[in-house]
Tab-separated table of C-alpha atoms in Angstrom:
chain	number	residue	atom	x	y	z
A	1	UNK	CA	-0.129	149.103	-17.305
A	2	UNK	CA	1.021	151.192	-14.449
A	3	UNK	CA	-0.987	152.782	-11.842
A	4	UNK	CA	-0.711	155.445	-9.739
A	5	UNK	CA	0.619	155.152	-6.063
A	6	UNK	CA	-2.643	156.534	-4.317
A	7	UNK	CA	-4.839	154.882	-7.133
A	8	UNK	CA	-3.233	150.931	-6.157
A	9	UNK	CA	-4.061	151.987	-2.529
A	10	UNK	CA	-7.780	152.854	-3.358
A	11	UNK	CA	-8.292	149.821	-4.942
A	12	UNK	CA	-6.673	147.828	-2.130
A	13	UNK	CA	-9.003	149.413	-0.226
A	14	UNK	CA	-11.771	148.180	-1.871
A	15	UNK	CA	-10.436	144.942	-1.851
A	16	UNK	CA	-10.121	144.381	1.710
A	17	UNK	CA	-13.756	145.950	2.262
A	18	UNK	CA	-14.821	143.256	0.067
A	19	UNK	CA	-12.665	140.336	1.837
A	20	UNK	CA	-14.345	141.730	4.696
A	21	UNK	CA	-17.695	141.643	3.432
A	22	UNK	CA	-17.632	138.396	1.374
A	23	UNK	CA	-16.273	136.856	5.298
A	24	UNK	CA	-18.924	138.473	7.439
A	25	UNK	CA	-22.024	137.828	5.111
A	26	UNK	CA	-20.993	134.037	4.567
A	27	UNK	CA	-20.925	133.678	8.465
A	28	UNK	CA	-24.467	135.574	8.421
A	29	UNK	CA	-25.918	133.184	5.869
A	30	UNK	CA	-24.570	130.228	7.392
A	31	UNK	CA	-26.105	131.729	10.837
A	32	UNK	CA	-29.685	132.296	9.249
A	33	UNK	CA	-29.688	129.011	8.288
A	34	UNK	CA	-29.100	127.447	11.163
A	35	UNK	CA	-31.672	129.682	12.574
A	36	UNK	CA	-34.326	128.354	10.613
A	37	UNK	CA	-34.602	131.622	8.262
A	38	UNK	CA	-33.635	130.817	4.841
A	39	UNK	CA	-35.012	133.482	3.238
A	40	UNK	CA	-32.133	135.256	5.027
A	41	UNK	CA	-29.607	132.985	4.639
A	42	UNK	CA	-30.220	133.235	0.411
A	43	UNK	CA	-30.250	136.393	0.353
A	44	UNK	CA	-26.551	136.790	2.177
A	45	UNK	CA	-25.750	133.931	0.228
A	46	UNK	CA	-25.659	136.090	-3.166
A	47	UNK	CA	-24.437	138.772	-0.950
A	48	UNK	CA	-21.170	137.154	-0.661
A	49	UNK	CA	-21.608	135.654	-4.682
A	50	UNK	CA	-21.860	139.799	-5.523
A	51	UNK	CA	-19.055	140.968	-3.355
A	52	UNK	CA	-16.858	138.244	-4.619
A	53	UNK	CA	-17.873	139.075	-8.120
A	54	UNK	CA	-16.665	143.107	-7.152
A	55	UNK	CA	-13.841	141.245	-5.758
A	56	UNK	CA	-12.879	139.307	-8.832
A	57	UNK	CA	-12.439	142.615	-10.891
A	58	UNK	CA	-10.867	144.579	-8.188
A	59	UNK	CA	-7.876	141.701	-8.223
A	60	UNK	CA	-7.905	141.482	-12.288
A	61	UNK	CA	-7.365	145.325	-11.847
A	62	UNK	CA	-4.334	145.111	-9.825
A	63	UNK	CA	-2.938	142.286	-11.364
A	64	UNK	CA	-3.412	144.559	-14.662
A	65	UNK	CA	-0.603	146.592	-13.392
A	66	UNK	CA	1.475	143.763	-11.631
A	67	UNK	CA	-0.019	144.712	-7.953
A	68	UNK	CA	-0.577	141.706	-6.044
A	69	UNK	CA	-3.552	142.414	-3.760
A	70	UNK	CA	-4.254	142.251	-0.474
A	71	UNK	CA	-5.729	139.282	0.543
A	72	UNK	CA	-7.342	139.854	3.732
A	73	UNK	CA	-10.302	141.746	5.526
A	74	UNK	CA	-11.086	143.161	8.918
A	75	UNK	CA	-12.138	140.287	10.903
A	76	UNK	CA	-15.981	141.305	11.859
A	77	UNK	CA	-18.123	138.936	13.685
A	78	UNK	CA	-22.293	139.292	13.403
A	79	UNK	CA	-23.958	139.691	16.209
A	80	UNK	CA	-24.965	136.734	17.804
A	81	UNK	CA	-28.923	136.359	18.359
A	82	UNK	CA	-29.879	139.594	17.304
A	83	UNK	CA	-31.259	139.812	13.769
A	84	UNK	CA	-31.796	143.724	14.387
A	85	UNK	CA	-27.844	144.149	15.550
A	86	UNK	CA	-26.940	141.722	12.341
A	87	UNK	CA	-28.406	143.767	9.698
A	88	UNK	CA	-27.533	146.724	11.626
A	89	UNK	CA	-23.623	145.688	11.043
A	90	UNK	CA	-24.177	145.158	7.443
A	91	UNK	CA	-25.967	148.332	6.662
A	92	UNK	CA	-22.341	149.833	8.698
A	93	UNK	CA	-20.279	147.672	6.140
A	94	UNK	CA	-22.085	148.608	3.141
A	95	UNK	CA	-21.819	152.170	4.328
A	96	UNK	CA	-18.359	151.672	4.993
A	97	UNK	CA	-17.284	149.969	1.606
A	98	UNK	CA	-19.135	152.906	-0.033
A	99	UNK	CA	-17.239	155.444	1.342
A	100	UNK	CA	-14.432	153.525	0.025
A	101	UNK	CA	-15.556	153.707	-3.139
A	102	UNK	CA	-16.517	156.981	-3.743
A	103	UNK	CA	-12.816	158.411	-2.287
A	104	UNK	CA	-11.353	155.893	-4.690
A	105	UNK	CA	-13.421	157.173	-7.437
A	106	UNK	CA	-12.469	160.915	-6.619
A	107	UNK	CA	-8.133	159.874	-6.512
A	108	UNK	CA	-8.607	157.206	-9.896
A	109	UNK	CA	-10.128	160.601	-11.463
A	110	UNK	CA	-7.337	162.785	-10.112
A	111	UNK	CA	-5.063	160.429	-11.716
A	112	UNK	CA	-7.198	160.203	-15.007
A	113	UNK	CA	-7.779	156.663	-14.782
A	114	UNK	CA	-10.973	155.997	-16.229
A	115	UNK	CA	-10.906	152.109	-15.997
A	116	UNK	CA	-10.624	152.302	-12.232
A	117	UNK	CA	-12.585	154.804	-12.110
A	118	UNK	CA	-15.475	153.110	-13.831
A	119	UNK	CA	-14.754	149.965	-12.376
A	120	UNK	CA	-15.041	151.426	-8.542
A	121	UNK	CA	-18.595	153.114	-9.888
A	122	UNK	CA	-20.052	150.340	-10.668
A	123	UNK	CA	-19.030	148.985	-7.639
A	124	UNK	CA	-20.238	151.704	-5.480
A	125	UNK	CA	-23.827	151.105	-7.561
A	126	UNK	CA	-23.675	147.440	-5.877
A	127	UNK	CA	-23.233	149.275	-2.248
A	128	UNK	CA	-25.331	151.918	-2.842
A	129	UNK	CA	-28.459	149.583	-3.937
A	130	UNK	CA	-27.543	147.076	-0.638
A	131	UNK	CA	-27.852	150.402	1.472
A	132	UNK	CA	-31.066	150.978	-0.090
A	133	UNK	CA	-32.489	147.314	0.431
A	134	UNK	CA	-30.586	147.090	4.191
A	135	UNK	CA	-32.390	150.606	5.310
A	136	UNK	CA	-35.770	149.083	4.200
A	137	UNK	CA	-35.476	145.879	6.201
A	138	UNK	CA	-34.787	147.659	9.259
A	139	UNK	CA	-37.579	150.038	8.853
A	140	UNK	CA	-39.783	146.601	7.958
A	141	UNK	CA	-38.658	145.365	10.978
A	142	UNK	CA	-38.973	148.068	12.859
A	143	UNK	CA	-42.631	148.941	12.196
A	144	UNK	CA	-43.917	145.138	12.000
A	145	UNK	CA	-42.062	143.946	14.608
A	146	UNK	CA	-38.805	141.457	15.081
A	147	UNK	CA	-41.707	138.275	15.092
A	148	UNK	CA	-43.753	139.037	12.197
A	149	UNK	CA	-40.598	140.195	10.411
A	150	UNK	CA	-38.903	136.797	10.962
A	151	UNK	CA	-42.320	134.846	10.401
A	152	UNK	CA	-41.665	136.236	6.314
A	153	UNK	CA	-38.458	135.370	6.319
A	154	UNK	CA	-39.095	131.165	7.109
């Protein structure tokens, strides 16, 4: 299968947004748990399990055509102490990643490729819906307060 020139750069793209992601929410997870918040550190757990699921397609794509992906992400380190800052920085790499996504979406239909097309959809679903759930903790947080927030989170 081949793919188009700008289509193999969306998708490697996406591929280093997830590296990126899958790096920065394992170092989260492993943070919230040695905070005493596991509630937290599950959650970020199957953050990384999801991203690395996107990211398992995203390489099967490329390979498809004989790409061989890029295997590395930005290097992004979470806030230290500051659960606010933390989520803060994921909501930014969520946003990020679908931004990504939806560009990639608009050059794989340019290039009438429907499988990357779909393939970056469904991925942008899985940003979209972390957005969603990111915005509401930080407005959770924000009207009960960083101490009742993290009391729910034990």
């Amino acid at each position: 299968m081949n793919l188009e020139t700008n289509t193999v750069q969306a998708l490697q793209a996406s591929v280093k947004a997830h590296w990126t992601a899958i790096h920065f929410y394992k170092l989260i997870a492993g943070q919230f748990g040695r905070w005493g918040y596991p509630k937290l550190a599950e959650h970020f757990k199957g953050e990384a399990a999801d991203e690395q699921m996107h990211l398992d397609k995203l390489i099967e794509r490329l390979e498809l055509a004989d790409v061989a992906p890029t295997c590395e992400g930005e290097s992004l380190e979470p806030a230290r102490h500051d659960v606010q800052a933390i989520l803060a920085q994921a909501l930014a790499l969520e946003n990020g990643a679908a931004e990504i996504e939806r560009a990639g979406i608009q050059t794989a239909r340019e290039a009438m490729d429907d499988g990357t097309s779909h393939l970056l959809r469904h991925n942008l679903e899985g940003s979209e819906q972390s957005i969603l759930e990111l915005e509401a903790e930080l407005r959770v947080l924000s009207e009960i307060g960083l101490q009742n927030y993290l009391a729910n989170k034990v």
